[in-house]
XYZ file of C-alpha atoms in Angstrom:
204
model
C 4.458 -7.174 12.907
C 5.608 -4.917 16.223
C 9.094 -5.080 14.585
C 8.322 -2.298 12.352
C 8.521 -0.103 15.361
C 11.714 -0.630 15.595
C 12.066 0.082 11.616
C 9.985 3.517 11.878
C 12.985 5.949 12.572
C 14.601 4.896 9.528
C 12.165 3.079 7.589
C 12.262 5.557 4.438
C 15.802 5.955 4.263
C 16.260 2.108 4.300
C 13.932 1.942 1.654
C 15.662 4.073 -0.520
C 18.768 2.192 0.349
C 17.144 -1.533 -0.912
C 15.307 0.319 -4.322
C 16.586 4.113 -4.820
C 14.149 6.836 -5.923
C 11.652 5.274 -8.123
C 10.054 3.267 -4.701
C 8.559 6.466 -3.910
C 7.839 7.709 -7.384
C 6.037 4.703 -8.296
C 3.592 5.477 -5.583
C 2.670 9.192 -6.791
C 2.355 7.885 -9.989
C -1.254 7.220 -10.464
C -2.631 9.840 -7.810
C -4.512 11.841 -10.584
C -7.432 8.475 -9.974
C -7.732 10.724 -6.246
C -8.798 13.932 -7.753
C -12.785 13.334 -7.659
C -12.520 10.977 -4.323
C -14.457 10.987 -1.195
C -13.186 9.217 1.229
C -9.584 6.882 0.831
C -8.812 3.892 2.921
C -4.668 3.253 3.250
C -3.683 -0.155 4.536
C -0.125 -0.153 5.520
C 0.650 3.423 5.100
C 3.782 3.492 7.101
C 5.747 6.769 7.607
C 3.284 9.041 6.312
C 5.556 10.942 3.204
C 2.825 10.313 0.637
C -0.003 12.076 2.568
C 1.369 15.687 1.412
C 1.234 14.828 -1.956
C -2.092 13.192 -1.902
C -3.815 16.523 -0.423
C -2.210 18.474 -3.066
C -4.239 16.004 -5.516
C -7.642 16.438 -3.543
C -7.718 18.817 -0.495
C -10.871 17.644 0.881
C -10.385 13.970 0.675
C -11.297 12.183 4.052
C -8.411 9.552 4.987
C -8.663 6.110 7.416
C -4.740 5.887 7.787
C -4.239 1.941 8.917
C -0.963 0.613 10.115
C -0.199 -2.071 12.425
C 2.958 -0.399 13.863
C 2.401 2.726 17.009
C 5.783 4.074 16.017
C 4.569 4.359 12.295
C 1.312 6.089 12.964
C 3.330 8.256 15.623
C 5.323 9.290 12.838
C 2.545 9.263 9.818
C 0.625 11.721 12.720
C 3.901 14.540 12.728
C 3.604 14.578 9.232
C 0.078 15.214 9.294
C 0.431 18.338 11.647
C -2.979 19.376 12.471
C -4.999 17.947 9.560
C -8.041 17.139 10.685
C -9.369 14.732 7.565
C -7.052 11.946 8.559
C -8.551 9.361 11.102
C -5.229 7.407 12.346
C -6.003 3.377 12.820
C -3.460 1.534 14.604
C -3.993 -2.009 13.249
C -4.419 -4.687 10.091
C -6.935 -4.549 7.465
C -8.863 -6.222 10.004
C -9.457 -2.956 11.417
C -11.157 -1.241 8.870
C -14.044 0.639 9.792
C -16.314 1.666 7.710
C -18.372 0.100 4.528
C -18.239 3.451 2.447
C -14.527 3.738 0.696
C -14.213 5.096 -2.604
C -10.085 4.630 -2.994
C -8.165 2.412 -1.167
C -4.116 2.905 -1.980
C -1.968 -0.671 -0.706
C 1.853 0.558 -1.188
C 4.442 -2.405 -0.647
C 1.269 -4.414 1.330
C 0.411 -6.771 -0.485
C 3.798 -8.785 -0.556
C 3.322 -9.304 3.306
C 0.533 -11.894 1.856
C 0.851 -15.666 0.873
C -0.926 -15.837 -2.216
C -4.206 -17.084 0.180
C -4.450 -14.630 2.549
C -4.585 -11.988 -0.319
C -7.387 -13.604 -1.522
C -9.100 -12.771 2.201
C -7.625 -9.558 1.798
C -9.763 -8.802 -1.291
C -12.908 -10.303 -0.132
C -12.018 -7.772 2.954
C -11.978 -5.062 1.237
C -14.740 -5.879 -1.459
C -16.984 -5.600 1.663
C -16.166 -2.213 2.383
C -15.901 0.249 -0.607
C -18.810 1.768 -2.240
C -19.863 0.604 -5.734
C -16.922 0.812 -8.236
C -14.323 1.997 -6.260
C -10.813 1.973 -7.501
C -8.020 0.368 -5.543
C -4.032 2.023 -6.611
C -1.539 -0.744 -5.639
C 2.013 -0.567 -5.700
C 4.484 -3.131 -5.660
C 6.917 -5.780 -6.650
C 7.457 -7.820 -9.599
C 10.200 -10.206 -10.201
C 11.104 -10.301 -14.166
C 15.247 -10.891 -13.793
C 17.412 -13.466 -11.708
C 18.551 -10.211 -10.140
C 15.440 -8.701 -8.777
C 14.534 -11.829 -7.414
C 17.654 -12.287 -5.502
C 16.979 -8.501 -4.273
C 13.130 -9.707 -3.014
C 14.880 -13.008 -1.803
C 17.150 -10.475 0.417
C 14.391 -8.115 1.438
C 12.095 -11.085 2.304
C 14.955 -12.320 4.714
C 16.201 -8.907 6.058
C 12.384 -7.712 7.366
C 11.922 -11.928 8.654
C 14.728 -10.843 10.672
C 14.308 -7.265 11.530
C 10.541 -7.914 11.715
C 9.567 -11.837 11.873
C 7.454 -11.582 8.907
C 6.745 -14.850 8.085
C 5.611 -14.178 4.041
C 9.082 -15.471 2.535
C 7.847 -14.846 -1.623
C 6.358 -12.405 -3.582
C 2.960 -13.628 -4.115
C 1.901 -13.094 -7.713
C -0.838 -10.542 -7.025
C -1.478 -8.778 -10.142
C -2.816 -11.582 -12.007
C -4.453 -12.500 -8.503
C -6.370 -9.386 -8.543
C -7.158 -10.110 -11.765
C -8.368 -13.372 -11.163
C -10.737 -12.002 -8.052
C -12.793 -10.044 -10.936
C -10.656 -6.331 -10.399
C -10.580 -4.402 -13.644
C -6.964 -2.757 -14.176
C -7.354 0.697 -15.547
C -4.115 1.766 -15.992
C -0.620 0.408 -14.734
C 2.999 1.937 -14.974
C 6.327 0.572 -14.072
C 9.447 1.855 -13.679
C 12.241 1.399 -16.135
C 13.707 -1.861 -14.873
C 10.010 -3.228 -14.470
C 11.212 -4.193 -10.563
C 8.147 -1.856 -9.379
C 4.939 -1.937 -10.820
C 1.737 1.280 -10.125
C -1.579 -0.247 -11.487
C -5.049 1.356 -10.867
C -8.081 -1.224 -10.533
C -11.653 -0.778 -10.565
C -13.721 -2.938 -8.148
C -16.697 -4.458 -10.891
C -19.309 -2.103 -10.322
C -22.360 -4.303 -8.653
């Protein structure tokens, strides 16, 4: 996953290039759930751009910023100026610290996962968020021949830019669903490529 350092200078910009506009305002969609949080966990958080708008939502929130690439957290870090309520993590989800998260947000991470490893991925994090936390995920869904030759293009341009080795969208909405997570809301954007959804974690 190193290969994303190489990504970081221009990693937002390419973004927009492969989606346009609505990747990044799919992922300040459902923000509002951050208003009454405690402390967030952020598993692939990349470039940093969203951590602006998520202080607007909740000043005081306490962050664990995870990301497997130096160059990203290098960069997520500049953004972040002098904040002191953002703990920077260079690593996986296997890196995750603490036991006591009340949000996670996973933006674009979960199609780096065959549909088996996201099932480790939830029992992950299902051991380390308090009692009926509520996890915002962004991503893709494929609904047209066209968006899935787009995914089919991405998959193959970060394989080569990267090595990822994940070469499909897992299906991980009705995956979540499956592992017992309760959606509470969900939004897409207008061509349905990019789907917001806000789960609850069953409350033990």
């Amino acid at each position: 996953m190193n290969g994303y350092n190489r990504l970081a200078p221009f990693y937002d910009r390419l973004a927009t290039v492969f989606v346009g506009k609505q990747l990044q305002q799919a992922q300040l969609a459902l923000l509002p759930y951050l208003q009454q949080k405690r402390k967030l966990l952020i598993l692939g958080g990349g470039t940093g751009w969203i951590l602006s708008h998520i202080f607007k939502i909740n000043p005081t929130l306490e962050i664990d910023y995870v990301d497997s690439a130096a160059q990203m957290i290098a960069r997520a870090r500049q953004r972040a100026g002098s904040n002191q309520r953002i703990r920077f993590i260079e690593g996986t989800e296997a890196a995750v610290p603490d036991k006591d998260y009340d949000a996670v947000i996973t933006n674009f991470y979960l199609d780096l996962f065959t549909a088996q490893d996201l099932m480790v991925l939830i029992g992950l994090l299902r051991a380390s968020v308090a009692n009926g936390a509520t996890w915002l995920v962004t991503d893709f869904e494929e609904h047209t021949g066209g968006q899935r030759m787009k995914v089919k293009l991405m998959y193959y341009f970060f394989w080569m830019a990267t090595g990822l080795k994940t070469r499909a969208l897992p299906p991980w909405y009705q995956i979540l669903i499956n592992a017992g997570l309760l959606p509470v809301e969900s939004k897409s954007t207008r061509s349905r490529f990019i789907r917001t959804v806000a789960f609850q974690f069953k409350i033990k």
